[in-house]
C-alpha positions as a printed Julia matrix, in Angstrom:
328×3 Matrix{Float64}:
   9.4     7.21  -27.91
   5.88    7.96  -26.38
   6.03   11.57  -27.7
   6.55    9.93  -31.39
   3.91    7.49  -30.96
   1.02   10.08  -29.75
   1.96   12.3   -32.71
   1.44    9.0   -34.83
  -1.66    8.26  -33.78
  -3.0    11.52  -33.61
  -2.26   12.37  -37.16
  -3.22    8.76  -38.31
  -6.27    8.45  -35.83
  -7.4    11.83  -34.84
  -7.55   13.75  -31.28
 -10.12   11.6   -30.51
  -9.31    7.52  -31.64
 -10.08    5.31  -28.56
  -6.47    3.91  -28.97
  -5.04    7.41  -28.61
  -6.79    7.45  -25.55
  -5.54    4.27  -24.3
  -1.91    5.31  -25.4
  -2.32    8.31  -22.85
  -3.74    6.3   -20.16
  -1.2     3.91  -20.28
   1.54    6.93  -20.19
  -0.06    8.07  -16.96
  -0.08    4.58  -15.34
   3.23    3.91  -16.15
   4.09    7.78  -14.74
   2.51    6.16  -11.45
   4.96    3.2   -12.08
   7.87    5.1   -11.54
   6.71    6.93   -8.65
   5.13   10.35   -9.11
   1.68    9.66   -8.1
   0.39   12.84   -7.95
   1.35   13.72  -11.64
  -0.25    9.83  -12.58
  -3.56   11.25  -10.82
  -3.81   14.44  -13.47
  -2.72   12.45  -16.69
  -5.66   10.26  -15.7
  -8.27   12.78  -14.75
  -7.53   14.56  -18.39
  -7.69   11.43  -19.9
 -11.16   10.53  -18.07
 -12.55   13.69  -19.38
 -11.8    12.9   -23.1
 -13.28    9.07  -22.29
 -16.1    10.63  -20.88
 -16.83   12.49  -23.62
 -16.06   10.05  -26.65
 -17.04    6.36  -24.86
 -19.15    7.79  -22.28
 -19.53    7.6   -18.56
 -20.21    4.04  -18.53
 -17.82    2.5   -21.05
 -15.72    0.02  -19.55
 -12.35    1.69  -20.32
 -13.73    5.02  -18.93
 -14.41    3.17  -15.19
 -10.82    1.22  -15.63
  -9.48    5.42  -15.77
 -11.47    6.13  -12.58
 -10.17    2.9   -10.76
  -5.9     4.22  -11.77
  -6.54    7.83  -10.31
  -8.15    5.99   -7.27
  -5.6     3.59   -6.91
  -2.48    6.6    -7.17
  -4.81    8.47   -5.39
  -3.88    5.74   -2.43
  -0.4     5.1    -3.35
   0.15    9.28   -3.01
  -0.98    8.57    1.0
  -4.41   10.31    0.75
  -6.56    7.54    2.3
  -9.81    8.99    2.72
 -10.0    10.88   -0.59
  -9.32    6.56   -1.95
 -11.9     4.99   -0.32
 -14.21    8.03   -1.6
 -13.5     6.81   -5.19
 -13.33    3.93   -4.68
 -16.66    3.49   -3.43
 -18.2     5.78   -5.97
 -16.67    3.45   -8.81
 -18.22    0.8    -7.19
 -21.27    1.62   -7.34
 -21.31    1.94  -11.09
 -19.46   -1.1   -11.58
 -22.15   -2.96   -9.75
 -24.87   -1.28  -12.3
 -22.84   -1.61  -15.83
 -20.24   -4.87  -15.29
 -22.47   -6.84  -12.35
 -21.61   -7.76   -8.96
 -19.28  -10.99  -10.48
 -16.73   -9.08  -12.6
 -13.05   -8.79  -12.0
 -13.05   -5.42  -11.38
 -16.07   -4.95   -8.91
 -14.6    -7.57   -6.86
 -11.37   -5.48   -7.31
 -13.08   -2.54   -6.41
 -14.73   -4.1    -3.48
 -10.72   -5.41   -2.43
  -9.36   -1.58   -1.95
 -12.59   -0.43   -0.19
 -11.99   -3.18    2.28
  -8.18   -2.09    2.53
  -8.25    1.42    2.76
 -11.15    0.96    5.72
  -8.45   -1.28    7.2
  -5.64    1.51    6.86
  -7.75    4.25    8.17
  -8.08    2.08   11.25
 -11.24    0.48   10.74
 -10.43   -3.17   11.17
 -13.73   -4.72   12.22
 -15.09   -3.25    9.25
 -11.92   -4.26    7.14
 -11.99   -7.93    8.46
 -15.21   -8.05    7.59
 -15.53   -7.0     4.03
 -12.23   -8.6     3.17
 -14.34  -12.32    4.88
 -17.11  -11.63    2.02
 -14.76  -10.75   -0.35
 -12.91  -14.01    0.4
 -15.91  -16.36    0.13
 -17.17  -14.56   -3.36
 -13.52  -15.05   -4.87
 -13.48  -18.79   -4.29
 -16.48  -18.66   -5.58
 -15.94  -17.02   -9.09
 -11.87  -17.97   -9.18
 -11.3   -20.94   -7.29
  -9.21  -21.64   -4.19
  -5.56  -21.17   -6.29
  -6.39  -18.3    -8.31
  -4.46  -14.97   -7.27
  -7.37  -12.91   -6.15
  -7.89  -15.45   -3.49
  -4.39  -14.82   -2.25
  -4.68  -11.13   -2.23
  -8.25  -11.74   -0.01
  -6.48  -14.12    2.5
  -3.19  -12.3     3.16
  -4.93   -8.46    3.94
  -7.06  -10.61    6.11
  -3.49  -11.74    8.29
  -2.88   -7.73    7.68
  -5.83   -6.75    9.32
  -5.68   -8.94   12.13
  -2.33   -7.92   12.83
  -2.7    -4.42   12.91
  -6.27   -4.8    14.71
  -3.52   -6.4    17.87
  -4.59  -10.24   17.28
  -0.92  -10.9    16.68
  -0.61  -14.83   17.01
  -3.78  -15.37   15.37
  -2.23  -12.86   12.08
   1.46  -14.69   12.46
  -0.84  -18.04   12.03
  -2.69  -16.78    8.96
   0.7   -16.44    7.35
   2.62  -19.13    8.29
  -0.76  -21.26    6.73
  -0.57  -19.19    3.38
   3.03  -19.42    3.08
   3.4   -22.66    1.58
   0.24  -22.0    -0.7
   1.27  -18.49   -1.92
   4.93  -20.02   -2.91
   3.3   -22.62   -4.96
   0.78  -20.21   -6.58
   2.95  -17.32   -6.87
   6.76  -18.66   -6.92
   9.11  -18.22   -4.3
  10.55  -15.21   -5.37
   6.93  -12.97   -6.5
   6.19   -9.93   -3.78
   3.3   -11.67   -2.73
   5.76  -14.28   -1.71
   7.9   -12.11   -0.17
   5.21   -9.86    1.25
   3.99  -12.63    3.65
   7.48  -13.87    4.66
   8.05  -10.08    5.98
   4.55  -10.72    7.73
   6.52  -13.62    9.43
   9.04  -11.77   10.25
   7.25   -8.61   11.51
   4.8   -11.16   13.79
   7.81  -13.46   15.21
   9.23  -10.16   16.52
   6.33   -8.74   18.22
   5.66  -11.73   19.81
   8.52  -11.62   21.3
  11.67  -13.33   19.87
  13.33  -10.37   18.49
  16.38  -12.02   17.36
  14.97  -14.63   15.17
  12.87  -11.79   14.14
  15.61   -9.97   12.84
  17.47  -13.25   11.49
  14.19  -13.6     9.12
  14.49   -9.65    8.32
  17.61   -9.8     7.02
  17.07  -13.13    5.38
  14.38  -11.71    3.43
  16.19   -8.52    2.19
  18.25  -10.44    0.36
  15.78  -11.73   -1.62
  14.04   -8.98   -1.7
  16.38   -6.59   -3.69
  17.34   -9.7    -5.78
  13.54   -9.91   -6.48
  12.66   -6.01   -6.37
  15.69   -3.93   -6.75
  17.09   -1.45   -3.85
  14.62    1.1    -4.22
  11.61   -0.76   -3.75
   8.43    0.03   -1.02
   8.58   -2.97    0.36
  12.42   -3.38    0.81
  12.07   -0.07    2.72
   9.4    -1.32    4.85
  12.14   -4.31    5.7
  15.03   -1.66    6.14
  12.81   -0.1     8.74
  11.95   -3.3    10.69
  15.73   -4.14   10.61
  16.4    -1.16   12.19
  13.87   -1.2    15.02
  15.09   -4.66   15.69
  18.68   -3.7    16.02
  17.54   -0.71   18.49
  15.38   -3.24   20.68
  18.18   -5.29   20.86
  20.39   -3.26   21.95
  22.28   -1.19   19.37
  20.17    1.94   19.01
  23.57    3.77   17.56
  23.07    1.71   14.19
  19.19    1.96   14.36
  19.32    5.74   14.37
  22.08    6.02   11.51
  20.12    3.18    9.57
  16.74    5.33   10.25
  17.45    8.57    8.9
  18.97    7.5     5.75
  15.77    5.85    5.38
  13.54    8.47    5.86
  15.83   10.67    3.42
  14.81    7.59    1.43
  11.27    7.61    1.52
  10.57   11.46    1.27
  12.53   11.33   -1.64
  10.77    8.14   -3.31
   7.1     9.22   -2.3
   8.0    12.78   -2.9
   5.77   13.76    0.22
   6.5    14.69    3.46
   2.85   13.77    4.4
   2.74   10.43    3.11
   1.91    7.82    6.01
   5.26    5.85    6.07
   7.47    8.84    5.9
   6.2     9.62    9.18
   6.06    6.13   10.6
   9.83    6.56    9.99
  10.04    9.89   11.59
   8.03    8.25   14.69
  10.46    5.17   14.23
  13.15    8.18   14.73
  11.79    9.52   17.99
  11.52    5.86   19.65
  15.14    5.03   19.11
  16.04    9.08   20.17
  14.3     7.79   23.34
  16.25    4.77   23.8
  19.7     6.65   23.52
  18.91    8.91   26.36
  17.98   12.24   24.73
  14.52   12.05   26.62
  13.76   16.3    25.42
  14.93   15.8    21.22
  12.42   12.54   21.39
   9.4    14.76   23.19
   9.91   17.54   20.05
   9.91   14.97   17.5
   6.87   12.9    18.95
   4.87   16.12   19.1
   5.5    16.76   15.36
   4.4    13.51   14.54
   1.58   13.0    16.53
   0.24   16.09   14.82
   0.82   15.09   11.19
  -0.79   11.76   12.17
  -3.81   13.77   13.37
  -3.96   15.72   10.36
  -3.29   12.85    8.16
  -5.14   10.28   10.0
  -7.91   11.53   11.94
  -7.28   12.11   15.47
  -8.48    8.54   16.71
  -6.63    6.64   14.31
  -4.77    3.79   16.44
  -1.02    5.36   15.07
  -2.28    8.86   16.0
  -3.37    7.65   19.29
  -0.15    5.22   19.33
   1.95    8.2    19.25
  -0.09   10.43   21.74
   0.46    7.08   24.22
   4.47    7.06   23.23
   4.5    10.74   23.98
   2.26   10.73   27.28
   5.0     7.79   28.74
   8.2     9.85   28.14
   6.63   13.2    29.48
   5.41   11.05   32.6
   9.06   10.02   32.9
């Protein structure tokens, strides 16, 4: 279908009609869609080249191209190569659309994340407070954008260790994103696996688990099977069931799930591929097999090094993990 409509429009239009250009940029977005980043990135980039050339740098359509290939950029695990876009883009948003428009403060949104994800969560919190205060501002208190703002903030403080004051943040914005969003919209679901993921590591690791699998439910009714964020879930159930007691299932569970993930990211390297693999090694431990664990800590400590930077918290999280099963 997409191969007969670019031959329409190019003999109609010509090689270089703005709408074939949008025809092609929306092919590589929805390329992204279905989960080959990488390949999303290139049908971009050739894209950008012919925008560049016919809008110009500074057409609005022609930044929109350079905010997809950072955003699969992200999505295909490379963090630091995102925020490098990202902030480039940002900086001429902020001189062609002005520091109010949708996509600056977009812009501003995934800077603030991916600082956050590469372990930077003063400067994360921070950025995502100001972004917070300027979407109220411009949107209002309901509006979507404000959501998005107030639940990486609970992220942040989460994975920065303030655990009660991040299972807090989301039990507030629970009620607020279901009435905004609808009870089953990812957002929804997003913060009730927050819930979930907080309850348990605060210590009440069976209702943890109760609100897990609660949530799954809805979340392939919602999502479908194959989704990121029902794998996320599968891995938390798993954990769970290993902490309380059943490591056996865990491990099974575990390494169907990381067949899962390699295959759906298509990248060994990608960060949660090998927070499964360390998820792997922890419930090795737990079974007994003290040496298997050691090799498979050591293999992921070093792809979180190389991935991560060596003093990123879940490169240094596995170094600690490591350092307590050597020490016996």
């Amino acid at each position: 279908m997409y191969r007969n409509l670019l031959a329409d429009q190019r003999r109609v239009f010509g090689d270089d009609d703005p709408r074939l250009l949008e025809s092609l940029d929306r092919i590589a977005y929805a390329t992204g869609e279905v989960g080959d980043f990488a390949e999303a990135v290139e049908l971009h980039r050739a894209v950008l080249a012919d925008q560049e050339r016919v809008l110009g740098a500074d057409d609005p359509r022609t930044l929109k191209t350079r905010h997809h290939i950072a955003y699969w950029t992200g999505r295909g695990g490379n963090m630091t190569e995102v925020l490098r876009l990202h902030e480039e883009l940002l900086g001429d948003q902020l001189r062609v659309l002005g520091p109010t428009d949708q996509a600056v403060l977009e812009s501003r949104h995934y800077i603030a994340y991916w600082h956050g994800m590469l372990g930077r969560y003063d400067t994360a919190l921070a950025l995502h407070d100001e972004l917070l205060r300027d979407r109220i501002a411009v949107f209002g208190e309901d509006h979507q954008q404000v959501v998005f703002s107030r639940m990486n903030i609970c992220k942040f403080l989460g994975e920065s260790g303030r655990h009660q004051d991040a299972l807090d943040g989301y039990l507030e914005l629970l009620p607020d994103v279901r009435r905004i969003r609808g009870e089953l919209h990812p957002n929804t679901l997003l913060v009730r696996l927050n819930i979930a993921r907080y309850t348990g590591e605060l210590g009440d690791l069976a209702g943890a688990l109760e609100l897990q699998e609660r949530l799954i439910v809805d979340q392939r009714e919602a999502l479908g099977s194959d989704h990121l964020t029902v794998m996320i879930t599968r891995f938390n159930i798993a954990i769970l069931k290993a902490e309380l007691g059943d490591p056996a299932t865990a491990l099974a569970e575990l390494q169907e799930l990381l067949r899962d993930r390699t295959a759906r990211y298509g990248n060994q390297f990608h960060p949660e591929v090998i927070r499964t693999r360390f998820g792997i090694a922890r419930v090795i431990a737990m079974t007994g097999d003290v040496a298997a664990a050691v090799d498979q800590l050591r293999g992921v400590r070093d792809d979180r090094a190389w991935v991560l930077g060596e003093e990123h918290p879940d490169t240094l999280a596995t170094q600690a993990e490591l350092e307590a099963l050597l020490a016996g």
